[in-house]
Amino acid sequence: MAETNMPEMDTESKDVAADVSGDVLEQEAPQIPSDAKWYVVHTYSGYEMKVKTNIEKTIQNRHLENEIIEIRVPMQDVVEIKDGAAKSVKKKLFPGYVLINMVMNDDTWYVVRNTRGVTGFVGPGSKPVPLTEAEMRPLGIKVENIVADFAVGDTIAVIGGVWKDTVGVVQAMNASKQTVTINVDLFGRETPVEISFAEVQKM
């Protein structure tokens, strides 16, 4: 009887092992919850990156990876003129604000709201209101991969960001970064700037 029962025990053990390994795989590659949305958090000036870092540390400590998915401080390439020379630098697109992709519940609200440097969520009466798809695109947040309907040599209009209302000819395109380069006129000089696909449209 013992020999007859042994294969059954082995099979059961294998099933358990398979279940465990399946659980591990799921933990290693968590899927973004369908109810996760992007929210805007207001911070003290100059605390944007500190807030991002602090929340990311809390996510690791409390294992909230499946509830607070991503924190962003939107940056924009800006051309500065100094000593007669144009230089491209990165600056915060919205100083004093941080974007967070998260599942809103009591725990996540508490973690974010009580992070040092955070003054509150953006919304009526400080009630968190998620961004709409239309609001996210100009911020460089890709809801889906953007397929460009323009090519090098085409004339495009900038519809968002620092260079909004600028018209230029496409000089180069970067598919992996989903950016386009156009020349803008700064003090009589042609200066190349890189802009997100989401912020331009073909004329």
Coordinates of C-alpha atoms in Angstrom, one line a residue, residues 88-198:
S88 CA 19.3 73.1 -23.7
V89 CA 18.5 72.3 -20.1
K90 CA 15.9 70.2 -18.4
K91 CA 13.4 72.0 -16.1
K92 CA 10.3 71.0 -14.2
L93 CA 7.3 71.3 -16.4
F94 CA 5.1 72.0 -13.4
P95 CA 7.1 73.3 -10.4
G96 CA 5.4 72.3 -7.2
Y97 CA 3.5 69.3 -8.6
V98 CA 4.1 65.5 -8.8
L99 CA 2.1 63.0 -10.8
I100 CA 1.3 59.6 -9.2
N101 CA -0.2 56.5 -10.9
M102 CA -1.9 54.7 -8.0
V103 CA -5.0 52.8 -6.7
M104 CA -6.8 55.3 -4.5
N105 CA -7.7 53.8 -1.1
D106 CA -7.3 54.8 2.6
D107 CA -3.8 53.3 2.8
T108 CA -2.3 54.8 -0.4
W109 CA -4.0 58.2 0.4
Y110 CA -2.4 58.2 3.8
V111 CA 1.1 57.3 2.5
V112 CA 1.1 60.0 -0.1
R113 CA -0.7 62.7 2.0
N114 CA 1.7 62.2 4.9
T115 CA 4.9 62.3 2.9
R116 CA 7.2 65.1 3.9
G117 CA 6.9 68.0 1.4
V118 CA 3.3 67.1 0.2
T119 CA 0.6 69.7 0.8
G120 CA -2.3 67.8 -0.6
F121 CA -3.9 66.2 -3.7
V122 CA -5.2 68.5 -6.5
G123 CA -9.0 68.5 -6.6
P124 CA -12.1 70.3 -5.3
G125 CA -11.8 70.6 -1.5
S126 CA -8.5 68.6 -1.8
K127 CA -10.5 65.6 -2.8
P128 CA -8.3 63.6 -5.2
V129 CA -9.6 63.7 -8.8
P130 CA -7.8 61.5 -11.4
L131 CA -6.5 63.0 -14.6
T132 CA -8.4 62.3 -17.8
E133 CA -6.8 60.7 -20.8
A134 CA -6.9 64.1 -22.6
E135 CA -5.1 65.7 -19.7
M136 CA -2.4 63.1 -19.5
R137 CA -1.2 63.2 -23.2
P138 CA 0.3 66.7 -23.1
L139 CA 2.2 65.6 -19.9
G140 CA 4.1 63.0 -21.9
I141 CA 2.2 60.1 -20.2
K142 CA 1.5 57.6 -22.9
V143 CA -1.8 55.9 -22.5
E144 CA -0.8 53.9 -25.5
N145 CA 2.0 54.0 -28.1
I146 CA 1.6 57.1 -30.2
V147 CA 1.8 56.4 -34.0
A148 CA 3.2 59.5 -35.7
D149 CA 1.4 60.6 -38.8
F150 CA 4.2 62.9 -39.9
A151 CA 7.8 62.4 -41.1
V152 CA 11.1 64.3 -41.5
G153 CA 10.4 67.3 -43.7
D154 CA 6.8 67.7 -42.7
T155 CA 5.5 71.0 -41.1
I156 CA 4.1 70.5 -37.6
A157 CA 2.4 72.7 -35.0
V158 CA 3.2 72.4 -31.3
I159 CA 0.0 72.0 -29.3
G160 CA 1.3 71.7 -25.7
G161 CA 4.3 72.3 -23.4
V162 CA 6.7 75.2 -23.4
W163 CA 6.8 75.6 -27.2
K164 CA 3.0 75.6 -27.7
D165 CA 1.8 77.5 -30.8
T166 CA 5.2 77.1 -32.4
V167 CA 5.3 75.9 -36.0
G168 CA 8.3 74.1 -37.4
V169 CA 9.7 71.6 -39.9
V170 CA 10.6 68.1 -38.6
Q171 CA 14.4 67.8 -38.6
A172 CA 14.7 64.4 -36.9
M173 CA 12.5 61.8 -35.2
N174 CA 13.3 59.3 -32.3
A175 CA 10.8 56.4 -32.3
S176 CA 12.1 54.9 -29.1
K177 CA 11.8 58.1 -27.1
Q178 CA 8.7 59.2 -29.2
T179 CA 10.1 62.7 -29.7
V180 CA 10.5 64.9 -32.7
T181 CA 13.2 67.6 -33.3
I182 CA 12.4 71.0 -34.9
N183 CA 14.3 74.3 -35.1
V184 CA 13.0 77.3 -33.4
D185 CA 14.0 80.9 -33.9
L186 CA 15.7 82.3 -30.8
F187 CA 17.2 85.8 -31.1
G188 CA 17.7 85.3 -34.8
R189 CA 19.3 81.9 -34.4
E190 CA 18.0 78.5 -35.5
T191 CA 18.0 76.3 -32.4
P192 CA 17.0 72.6 -32.4
V193 CA 14.5 71.5 -29.6
E194 CA 13.1 68.0 -28.9
I195 CA 9.4 67.7 -28.3
S196 CA 7.2 64.7 -27.5
F197 CA 5.0 63.2 -30.2
A198 CA 2.0 63.9 -27.9

